[in-house]
Coordinates of C-alpha atoms in Angstrom, one line a residue:
M1 CA 52.5 17.9 27.3
I2 CA 54.1 18.2 23.8
K3 CA 51.6 15.6 22.4
T4 CA 48.6 17.6 23.8
L5 CA 50.0 20.9 22.4
L6 CA 50.8 19.5 19.0
K7 CA 47.1 18.6 18.5
S8 CA 46.5 22.4 18.0
V9 CA 48.9 22.6 15.0
R10 CA 46.4 20.9 12.8
Q11 CA 46.0 22.7 9.3
Y12 CA 49.4 24.3 9.9
K13 CA 51.4 21.1 9.7
R14 CA 52.6 21.9 6.2
E15 CA 54.1 25.2 7.2
S16 CA 55.6 23.7 10.4
L17 CA 57.5 21.1 8.2
L18 CA 58.5 23.6 5.5
A19 CA 60.0 26.1 7.9
P20 CA 62.8 23.8 9.3
L21 CA 63.3 22.3 5.8
F22 CA 64.2 25.7 4.3
V23 CA 66.2 26.5 7.4
A24 CA 68.3 23.4 6.7
F25 CA 68.9 24.6 3.1
E26 CA 69.8 28.0 4.4
V27 CA 72.3 26.5 6.9
A28 CA 73.9 24.3 4.3
I29 CA 74.5 27.2 1.9
E30 CA 75.8 29.5 4.7
C31 CA 78.3 26.8 5.7
M32 CA 79.6 26.7 2.2
L33 CA 80.2 30.4 1.9
P34 CA 83.3 30.6 4.2
L35 CA 84.8 27.7 2.1
M36 CA 84.3 29.7 -1.1
M37 CA 85.7 32.9 0.7
A38 CA 88.8 30.9 1.5
K39 CA 89.3 30.0 -2.2
L40 CA 88.7 33.6 -3.2
I41 CA 91.3 34.9 -0.7
D42 CA 93.9 32.3 -1.8
Q43 CA 93.2 33.2 -5.5
M44 CA 94.0 36.8 -4.9
A45 CA 97.7 36.1 -5.2
G46 CA 97.1 35.0 -8.8
E47 CA 97.9 37.0 -12.0
T48 CA 94.3 37.2 -13.5
M49 CA 90.9 38.3 -12.3
E50 CA 89.0 35.5 -13.9
P51 CA 89.1 33.0 -11.0
I52 CA 88.1 35.8 -8.7
V53 CA 85.2 36.9 -10.8
K54 CA 83.9 33.3 -11.1
I55 CA 84.2 32.7 -7.4
G56 CA 82.6 36.0 -6.8
V57 CA 79.5 35.2 -9.0
V58 CA 79.1 31.9 -7.2
L59 CA 79.2 33.6 -3.8
V60 CA 76.6 36.2 -4.9
I61 CA 74.3 33.3 -6.2
M62 CA 74.8 31.3 -2.9
A63 CA 74.1 34.5 -0.8
L64 CA 70.9 35.0 -2.8
L65 CA 69.8 31.4 -2.4
S66 CA 70.5 31.6 1.3
L67 CA 68.5 34.8 1.6
M68 CA 65.6 33.3 -0.3
C69 CA 65.5 30.2 1.9
G70 CA 65.7 32.4 5.0
I71 CA 62.8 34.5 3.8
I72 CA 60.6 31.4 3.0
S73 CA 61.5 29.7 6.3
G74 CA 60.7 32.9 8.2
R75 CA 57.4 33.4 6.5
M76 CA 56.4 29.6 7.0
A77 CA 57.5 29.9 10.7
A78 CA 55.3 33.1 11.2
I79 CA 52.2 31.4 9.6
A80 CA 52.7 28.3 11.6
S81 CA 53.2 29.9 14.9
C82 CA 50.3 32.4 14.6
G83 CA 48.0 29.7 13.3
F84 CA 49.1 27.4 16.1
A85 CA 48.4 30.1 18.7
R86 CA 45.0 30.8 17.1
N87 CA 44.1 27.2 17.4
L88 CA 45.4 26.9 20.9
R89 CA 43.2 29.9 22.1
R90 CA 40.3 28.3 20.3
D91 CA 40.8 25.0 22.0
L92 CA 41.2 26.6 25.4
F93 CA 38.1 28.7 25.0
F94 CA 36.0 25.7 23.8
R95 CA 37.4 23.7 26.8
I96 CA 36.6 26.4 29.2
E97 CA 33.1 26.7 27.8
D98 CA 32.5 23.0 28.7
F99 CA 33.6 23.7 32.3
A100 CA 31.3 23.4 35.2
F101 CA 31.1 26.2 37.8
A102 CA 33.3 24.1 40.1
D103 CA 36.0 24.0 37.4
I104 CA 35.9 27.8 37.0
D105 CA 36.2 28.1 40.8
H106 CA 39.2 25.8 40.8
F107 CA 41.2 27.8 38.2
S108 CA 39.7 31.4 38.9
T109 CA 38.7 33.6 36.0
S110 CA 41.9 35.8 36.1
S111 CA 44.0 32.7 35.8
L112 CA 42.1 31.4 32.8
V113 CA 42.4 34.9 31.1
T114 CA 46.2 34.8 31.7
R115 CA 46.5 31.4 30.2
M116 CA 44.6 32.4 27.1
T117 CA 46.7 35.6 26.6
T118 CA 50.1 35.7 28.2
D119 CA 50.8 31.9 28.3
V120 CA 49.6 31.3 24.7
T121 CA 51.8 34.3 23.5
N122 CA 54.8 32.7 25.2
V123 CA 54.2 29.3 23.7
Q124 CA 53.6 30.9 20.3
N125 CA 57.0 32.7 20.4
A126 CA 58.7 29.6 21.6
Y127 CA 57.1 27.5 18.8
Q128 CA 58.3 29.9 16.1
M129 CA 61.7 29.9 17.6
I130 CA 61.7 26.0 17.8
I131 CA 60.7 25.3 14.2
R132 CA 63.2 27.9 12.9
V133 CA 66.0 29.0 15.2
A134 CA 66.1 25.8 17.3
I135 CA 66.6 23.9 14.0
R136 CA 69.1 26.3 12.7
T137 CA 71.3 26.4 15.7
P138 CA 72.3 22.7 16.1
L139 CA 72.6 22.3 12.3
M140 CA 74.9 25.4 12.2
I141 CA 77.0 24.0 15.0
I142 CA 77.3 20.5 13.4
F143 CA 77.9 21.7 9.9
S144 CA 80.4 24.4 10.9
M145 CA 82.3 22.0 13.3
T146 CA 82.5 19.5 10.5
M147 CA 83.9 22.0 8.1
C148 CA 86.4 23.1 10.7
L149 CA 87.5 19.6 11.2
T150 CA 87.8 19.1 7.5
I151 CA 90.0 22.2 7.1
N152 CA 92.3 21.6 10.1
A153 CA 91.5 19.3 13.0
R154 CA 94.0 20.7 15.5
M155 CA 92.6 24.3 15.1
A156 CA 88.9 22.9 15.4
L157 CA 89.7 21.6 18.8
I158 CA 89.8 25.1 20.1
F159 CA 86.1 25.6 19.2
L160 CA 85.3 21.9 20.3
A161 CA 86.7 22.6 23.8
L162 CA 84.5 25.6 24.4
L163 CA 81.3 23.9 23.5
P164 CA 80.8 21.8 26.7
I165 CA 81.8 24.8 28.9
L166 CA 79.1 27.0 27.2
G167 CA 76.6 24.1 27.3
I168 CA 77.1 23.7 31.2
V169 CA 76.7 27.4 31.8
L170 CA 73.5 27.6 29.6
F171 CA 72.0 24.5 31.4
G172 CA 72.8 26.0 34.9
I173 CA 71.1 29.3 34.0
S174 CA 68.1 27.5 32.6
M175 CA 67.6 25.3 35.7
Y176 CA 68.0 28.4 37.9
V177 CA 65.4 30.6 36.3
H178 CA 62.7 28.0 35.5
P179 CA 61.2 27.9 39.1
I180 CA 61.3 31.7 39.1
F181 CA 59.2 31.8 35.9
R182 CA 56.7 29.4 37.5
R183 CA 56.4 31.8 40.5
I184 CA 56.0 34.9 38.1
F185 CA 53.0 33.4 36.3
R186 CA 51.2 32.8 39.5
K187 CA 51.7 36.4 40.3
Y188 CA 50.5 37.4 36.9
D189 CA 47.2 35.7 37.9
D190 CA 47.0 37.8 41.0
L191 CA 47.8 40.9 39.0
N192 CA 45.1 40.2 36.4
N193 CA 42.6 39.4 39.3
S194 CA 43.3 42.8 40.7
V195 CA 42.6 44.5 37.4
Q196 CA 39.5 42.5 36.7
E197 CA 38.0 43.1 40.1
N198 CA 38.8 46.8 40.0
V199 CA 37.4 47.5 36.5
A200 CA 34.2 45.3 37.2
A201 CA 33.6 47.2 40.4
I202 CA 34.8 50.7 39.2
R203 CA 31.5 52.4 40.2
V204 CA 31.8 51.0 43.8
V205 CA 35.4 52.0 44.0
K206 CA 34.6 55.6 43.0
S207 CA 31.5 55.8 45.2
F208 CA 33.5 54.9 48.3
V209 CA 36.5 57.0 47.1
R210 CA 38.9 54.0 47.4
E211 CA 41.0 54.8 44.3
D212 CA 44.1 55.2 46.4
Y213 CA 43.6 51.8 48.0
E214 CA 43.1 50.1 44.8
K215 CA 46.1 51.8 43.3
E216 CA 48.2 50.7 46.3
K217 CA 46.9 47.1 45.9
F218 CA 47.7 47.0 42.2
G219 CA 51.1 48.6 42.7
H220 CA 51.9 45.9 45.2
A221 CA 51.0 43.1 42.8
A222 CA 52.9 44.9 39.9
Q223 CA 56.0 45.3 42.2
E224 CA 55.9 41.5 43.0
V225 CA 56.1 40.7 39.3
C226 CA 58.8 43.3 38.8
H227 CA 60.9 42.0 41.6
D228 CA 60.8 38.4 40.2
F229 CA 61.5 39.5 36.6
T230 CA 64.5 41.6 37.9
S231 CA 65.8 38.5 39.6
V232 CA 65.6 36.6 36.3
E233 CA 67.2 39.4 34.3
K234 CA 70.1 39.6 36.7
I235 CA 70.9 36.0 36.1
L236 CA 70.4 36.2 32.4
A237 CA 72.5 39.3 32.1
I238 CA 75.5 37.0 32.9
N239 CA 74.9 35.0 29.8
N240 CA 75.9 37.7 27.1
P241 CA 79.2 38.8 28.6
F242 CA 80.3 35.2 29.2
M243 CA 79.4 34.3 25.6
M244 CA 81.4 37.3 24.3
L245 CA 84.3 36.3 26.5
C246 CA 84.4 32.8 25.0
I247 CA 84.0 34.1 21.5
Y248 CA 86.9 36.6 21.6
S249 CA 89.0 34.1 23.6
A250 CA 88.5 31.7 20.7
F251 CA 89.3 34.3 18.0
M252 CA 92.5 35.2 19.8
L253 CA 93.6 31.6 20.1
V254 CA 92.7 30.8 16.5
S255 CA 94.4 33.9 15.2
F256 CA 97.6 33.2 17.3
F257 CA 98.0 29.5 16.6
G258 CA 96.8 29.9 13.0
A259 CA 99.3 32.7 12.2
N260 CA 102.2 30.6 13.7
M261 CA 101.1 27.5 11.7
I262 CA 101.0 29.6 8.5
I263 CA 104.4 31.0 9.1
N264 CA 106.1 27.9 10.3
T265 CA 104.8 25.6 7.5
A266 CA 104.8 28.3 4.7
G267 CA 101.2 27.8 4.2
S268 CA 101.4 24.0 3.6
S269 CA 99.4 23.0 6.7
L270 CA 97.1 26.1 6.7
T271 CA 96.6 28.8 4.1
T272 CA 95.5 32.4 4.8
G273 CA 92.1 31.7 3.2
Q274 CA 91.7 28.6 5.4
L275 CA 92.5 30.6 8.5
S276 CA 89.9 33.1 7.4
S277 CA 87.3 30.5 6.9
L278 CA 88.1 28.9 10.3
I279 CA 87.4 32.4 11.9
N280 CA 84.1 32.6 10.0
Y281 CA 83.1 29.2 11.1
G282 CA 84.0 30.1 14.6
V283 CA 81.7 33.1 14.4
Q284 CA 79.0 30.9 13.2
I285 CA 79.6 28.2 16.0
L286 CA 79.8 30.7 18.8
S287 CA 76.9 32.9 17.5
S288 CA 74.8 29.8 17.4
M289 CA 75.7 29.1 20.9
M290 CA 74.5 32.6 21.9
M291 CA 71.3 31.9 19.9
L292 CA 71.0 28.7 21.8
S293 CA 71.1 30.6 25.1
M294 CA 68.2 32.7 23.9
I295 CA 66.3 29.5 23.1
F296 CA 66.9 28.2 26.5
V297 CA 65.5 31.4 28.1
M298 CA 62.5 31.4 25.8
T299 CA 61.8 27.7 26.3
S300 CA 62.2 28.0 30.1
M301 CA 59.5 30.6 30.1
A302 CA 57.3 28.8 27.5
T303 CA 57.6 25.4 29.4
E304 CA 55.9 26.8 32.5
S305 CA 53.3 28.5 30.2
A306 CA 52.7 25.3 28.3
S307 CA 52.2 23.3 31.5
R308 CA 49.5 25.7 32.6
I309 CA 47.8 25.6 29.2
V310 CA 47.9 21.8 29.1
E311 CA 46.5 21.7 32.6
V312 CA 43.3 23.4 31.3
L313 CA 43.2 21.3 28.1
T314 CA 43.5 18.0 29.9
W315 CA 41.4 18.9 33.0
D316 CA 38.6 16.3 33.5
S317 CA 35.5 18.5 34.0
S318 CA 33.4 17.6 37.1
L319 CA 30.4 17.6 34.8
A320 CA 29.9 15.8 31.5
S321 CA 27.2 14.6 29.3
P322 CA 26.6 10.8 29.7
E323 CA 27.2 8.6 26.7
N324 CA 23.9 8.3 24.8
G325 CA 22.3 10.7 27.3
L326 CA 18.5 11.5 27.0
T327 CA 17.7 14.1 24.4
E328 CA 14.2 15.1 25.5
V329 CA 12.8 16.4 28.7
P330 CA 9.3 15.0 29.1
D331 CA 7.8 17.6 31.3
G332 CA 8.8 20.2 34.0
S333 CA 8.2 18.0 37.1
I334 CA 11.1 18.2 39.6
C335 CA 12.0 15.9 42.5
F336 CA 14.7 16.3 45.2
D337 CA 15.3 13.0 46.7
H338 CA 17.4 13.3 50.0
V339 CA 19.7 15.8 48.3
S340 CA 22.8 17.1 50.1
F341 CA 25.5 19.3 48.5
R342 CA 28.9 20.6 49.3
Y343 CA 30.8 23.0 47.1
H344 CA 34.1 21.3 48.0
K345 CA 34.6 17.7 49.0
E346 CA 36.7 18.8 52.0
S347 CA 33.9 21.1 53.3
K348 CA 32.6 19.9 56.7
K349 CA 29.4 21.8 56.4
A350 CA 26.9 21.0 53.6
A351 CA 25.4 23.9 51.7
L352 CA 22.2 21.7 51.3
A353 CA 21.3 19.0 53.7
D354 CA 18.7 16.1 53.2
V355 CA 16.4 18.2 50.9
N356 CA 13.2 16.4 49.8
L357 CA 10.9 18.1 47.4
D358 CA 8.3 17.2 44.8
I359 CA 7.1 19.8 42.2
A360 CA 4.4 18.8 39.7
S361 CA 4.8 20.0 36.1
G362 CA 3.3 23.5 35.6
Q363 CA 3.3 24.4 39.3
T364 CA 4.4 27.8 40.6
V365 CA 6.9 27.5 43.5
G366 CA 8.0 30.3 45.7
V367 CA 11.3 30.1 47.5
M368 CA 12.2 32.4 50.4
G369 CA 15.0 32.5 53.0
G370 CA 17.6 34.8 54.4
T371 CA 21.0 35.4 53.0
G372 CA 23.1 32.4 52.9
A373 CA 20.1 30.0 53.1
S374 CA 21.3 28.3 49.8
K375 CA 18.3 29.3 47.7
T376 CA 20.6 29.8 44.6
T377 CA 22.4 26.6 45.3
L378 CA 19.1 24.7 45.3
I379 CA 18.1 25.9 41.7
Q380 CA 21.6 25.4 40.3
L381 CA 21.3 21.7 40.9
I382 CA 18.2 21.6 38.7
S383 CA 20.0 22.6 35.4
R384 CA 23.1 20.6 36.7
L385 CA 25.4 23.5 37.1
Y386 CA 26.7 21.5 40.0
D387 CA 26.3 17.8 40.8
V388 CA 24.7 16.7 44.0
S389 CA 27.0 15.2 46.7
E390 CA 24.3 12.8 48.0
G391 CA 20.8 11.9 46.7
S392 CA 19.4 12.8 43.3
V393 CA 17.6 15.5 41.4
R394 CA 15.0 14.4 38.8
V395 CA 13.5 16.5 36.1
G396 CA 10.8 15.1 33.9
G397 CA 11.0 11.8 36.0
H398 CA 14.7 11.2 35.1
D399 CA 17.9 11.9 37.1
V400 CA 19.5 15.1 35.7
R401 CA 22.8 13.1 35.3
E402 CA 21.0 10.9 32.6
Y403 CA 20.4 13.9 30.3
D404 CA 22.5 15.3 27.6
L405 CA 23.7 18.6 29.3
N406 CA 22.7 20.7 26.3
T407 CA 19.2 19.2 26.3
L408 CA 18.7 19.6 30.0
R409 CA 19.9 23.2 30.1
D410 CA 17.9 24.2 27.0
S411 CA 14.8 23.0 28.8
V412 CA 15.6 25.1 31.9
A413 CA 15.6 28.9 31.7
V414 CA 17.3 30.8 34.6
V415 CA 17.0 34.6 35.1
L416 CA 19.4 35.7 37.7
Q417 CA 19.3 38.8 39.9
K418 CA 22.5 40.1 38.4
N419 CA 21.5 39.8 34.8
V420 CA 23.9 40.0 31.9
L421 CA 23.2 41.7 28.6
F422 CA 25.7 41.6 25.8
S423 CA 26.7 44.4 23.5
G424 CA 24.4 44.4 20.6
T425 CA 20.9 45.4 19.7
I426 CA 17.8 44.5 22.0
K427 CA 16.7 42.0 19.2
E428 CA 20.1 40.3 19.2
N429 CA 20.0 40.0 23.0
L430 CA 16.5 38.6 23.0
R431 CA 17.4 36.0 20.3
W432 CA 19.8 34.4 22.8
G433 CA 16.6 32.8 24.0
N434 CA 15.6 31.6 20.5
K435 CA 17.8 32.6 17.5
N436 CA 15.0 31.9 15.0
A437 CA 12.4 34.0 16.9
T438 CA 10.3 36.2 14.7
D439 CA 9.7 39.9 15.5
E440 CA 6.2 39.1 16.5
E441 CA 7.4 36.4 19.0
L442 CA 9.9 39.0 20.4
I443 CA 7.2 41.5 21.0
R444 CA 4.9 38.9 22.6
A445 CA 7.6 37.8 25.0
C446 CA 8.5 41.5 25.9
K447 CA 4.8 42.3 26.5
A448 CA 4.6 39.3 28.9
A449 CA 7.8 40.6 30.7
Q450 CA 6.4 44.2 30.8
A451 CA 9.3 45.3 28.6
D452 CA 7.5 46.3 25.4
E453 CA 6.4 49.7 26.8
F454 CA 9.9 51.1 27.6
I455 CA 11.4 49.5 24.4
E456 CA 8.9 51.3 22.2
Q457 CA 9.9 54.6 23.9
M458 CA 13.6 54.1 23.0
P459 CA 14.9 56.0 19.9
D460 CA 15.4 52.9 17.8
G461 CA 12.9 50.6 19.5
Y462 CA 14.0 47.0 19.3
D463 CA 17.0 48.0 17.2
T464 CA 18.4 50.1 20.1
Y465 CA 22.0 49.2 20.8
I466 CA 22.8 47.8 24.3
E467 CA 26.2 48.7 25.6
R468 CA 28.4 46.1 27.1
G469 CA 26.9 44.8 30.3
G470 CA 23.6 46.7 29.6
S471 CA 25.1 49.9 31.1
N472 CA 22.7 52.1 29.1
V473 CA 19.5 50.6 30.6
S474 CA 18.3 50.6 34.2
G475 CA 18.4 47.6 36.5
G476 CA 14.6 47.1 36.2
Q477 CA 14.7 47.4 32.4
K478 CA 17.6 44.9 32.3
Q479 CA 15.7 42.4 34.4
R480 CA 12.6 42.6 32.2
L481 CA 14.7 42.1 29.1
C482 CA 16.3 39.1 30.6
I483 CA 12.9 37.6 31.6
A484 CA 11.7 38.2 28.0
R485 CA 14.8 36.4 26.7
A486 CA 14.0 33.4 28.9
L487 CA 10.4 33.2 27.8
L488 CA 11.5 32.9 24.2
K489 CA 13.1 29.5 25.1
C490 CA 9.7 28.2 25.9
P491 CA 11.3 26.2 28.7
K492 CA 9.9 23.2 30.7
V493 CA 11.2 25.0 33.8
L494 CA 11.6 28.8 34.4
I495 CA 13.6 29.9 37.4
L496 CA 13.5 33.5 38.5
D497 CA 16.3 34.1 41.1
D498 CA 15.3 37.3 42.7
S499 CA 15.0 38.6 39.1
T500 CA 12.3 41.2 39.8
S501 CA 13.9 42.8 42.7
A502 CA 14.6 46.0 40.7
V503 CA 11.0 46.4 39.4
D504 CA 8.1 47.9 41.5
T505 CA 5.4 45.6 43.0
K506 CA 2.8 46.4 40.3
T507 CA 5.1 45.4 37.5
D508 CA 6.1 42.3 39.4
A509 CA 2.4 41.3 39.8
L510 CA 1.7 42.0 36.1
I511 CA 4.7 39.8 35.1
R512 CA 3.5 36.9 37.2
R513 CA 0.0 37.3 35.9
A514 CA 1.3 37.1 32.3
F515 CA 3.1 33.9 33.1
L516 CA -0.3 32.2 33.7
T517 CA -1.3 32.8 30.0
A518 CA 2.1 32.9 28.3
I519 CA 3.6 29.7 29.8
P520 CA 0.9 27.8 31.7
E521 CA 2.5 24.4 31.4
T522 CA 6.0 25.6 32.4
T523 CA 7.1 24.9 36.0
K524 CA 7.9 28.3 37.6
I525 CA 10.3 28.6 40.5
I526 CA 10.4 32.1 42.0
I527 CA 13.1 33.1 44.4
A528 CA 12.3 36.4 46.1
Q529 CA 12.7 38.4 49.2
R530 CA 9.3 40.1 49.0
V531 CA 6.3 38.1 50.2
S532 CA 4.1 39.7 47.5
S533 CA 6.3 38.1 44.8
V534 CA 5.5 34.5 46.0
Q535 CA 2.2 34.7 47.9
D536 CA 0.2 33.5 44.9
A537 CA 2.4 30.5 44.3
D538 CA 1.0 26.9 44.5
V539 CA 3.6 26.1 47.1
I540 CA 6.1 28.2 49.1
L541 CA 9.3 26.9 50.4
V542 CA 11.3 28.6 53.3
L543 CA 14.9 27.7 53.4
D544 CA 17.1 28.2 56.4
D545 CA 20.8 27.0 56.6
G546 CA 20.5 24.7 53.7
R547 CA 17.2 23.0 54.9
I548 CA 13.6 23.4 54.0
V549 CA 12.1 24.5 57.3
E550 CA 8.7 25.5 56.1
Q551 CA 6.6 24.4 53.2
G552 CA 3.0 25.2 52.2
T553 CA 0.6 27.8 50.6
H554 CA 0.6 31.5 51.7
E555 CA -2.3 30.9 54.1
E556 CA -0.9 27.7 55.6
L557 CA 2.5 29.3 56.3
L558 CA 0.9 32.4 57.9
A559 CA -1.0 30.1 60.2
K560 CA 2.3 28.5 61.4
H561 CA 3.5 31.9 62.7
G562 CA 7.1 30.9 61.6
I563 CA 9.8 32.6 59.5
Y564 CA 7.4 33.3 56.7
W565 CA 4.9 34.9 59.0
E566 CA 7.6 37.1 60.4
A567 CA 8.7 38.2 57.0
Y568 CA 5.1 38.9 56.0
E569 CA 4.5 40.9 59.1
T570 CA 7.6 42.9 58.8
Q571 CA 7.0 43.8 55.2
T572 CA 3.3 44.6 55.8
K573 CA 4.1 47.0 58.7
S574 CA 6.9 48.6 56.6
R575 CA 4.3 49.3 53.8
E576 CA 1.7 50.7 56.3
A577 CA 4.3 52.9 57.8
V578 CA 5.1 54.4 54.4

């Protein structure tokens, strides 16, 4: 896990090394200060101020040097930890971008968001603490204990005896809270999922007046997190009073036995200055132990966060480009050869079962079927968003698993029913299809998609700003913009997944007619619920329960009096009734 995380340090190795180095200098100087203070106290009984002034000047210089080292180490630690977090988020995002749909389903969107935000922040804070405080604490304990043993070994045993007691308590607390933190992060995922679902569907929530229900659901998730955090804080609250008890007990013992030693030996075994330095070293040792307890808490939380991050970074995606994969798709021909598909290996029922299909390049194929007939599943296999469970899918005469993924997906354009537009101008959204497209090419694609007319009526035309998610355009306008965006790719295969459902039948017919002249050599697959959207297709497929139950032209399917005929009759009668 540590090895994987350290790969994200990269260009911040220098700062990561300089921070603990300057911390070591800072600790070394700080551990010399009590010794100089002891000399200063012992010199106060002298007759002149000269030794006191000299020692005082040395103390000021040492304090300034310690301060300078502390500032530099703090600055280096901040730069290193923030840079490390930036790289870690970048690596996570890039890894997620390579995930297949099945991988996203495995982790869930809300969990991935939590890992990129909360978990990375926890690891960032822990990293900064490790390269600075976690280095400072053991060095301070070792140096201070060494100085105590140098001054008076018997008095140093008081501090030495407390160290294992404190260590056992800290370890016990850490072991107790770690599984609770693991549980908390799973509940964070549920909390984020509630927020994401609610915000994305806020219009539905308000239209059904379900605000109270959503508030109650969110409140329950927040209460679960609060309950677990309270349990952790109750345990951690024991830490501070116990530490203070040990510190003050140590001071009382050192003061009592130290004073007796000074009096009984007339200062020969222990001077007043040395007693003062012992107390100062005791403060440093026990304060370091308190700091160590904070590190234990932080690392306990960060360890679980780190394991969640590493799980994503090391996840073997279910889809990957083959080594030396094909970098050119010859044409838009498609062949399904005994294809079966399950979303999960454990699923007993296949989403697609023994599908056989041959589509020639340039053909127009209509796909119909009821809800849950696996129409979308069928087309997702073409661009290899999922891999088949059995059989093979060939595009351009080659198995899709032989292609470089970017090459394959760049040759297949998909326009979904629930289209996505990004915040930016219309031009910027259209150039997702072709970043180098000229204004003339944009206009030509929009005319084919029947989008040019409404764009020209907008205040800024093609420079009109689209709000996030396309909230300032209608559903039909959004669909037409997405079709134009897909046309700009000049794909070998164009898939329209019920993507004209929000436009009228006349506009739908104009779009399909434009395809004949705009992309004659492109294979077009049109998934629709309306018979009018597919009746002119070269071949029409009817899916039911993951199987192709009917196949043929419009006239051939009507003659069979099957599912297609029933849909046609129902829709025709509905139009006549209107």
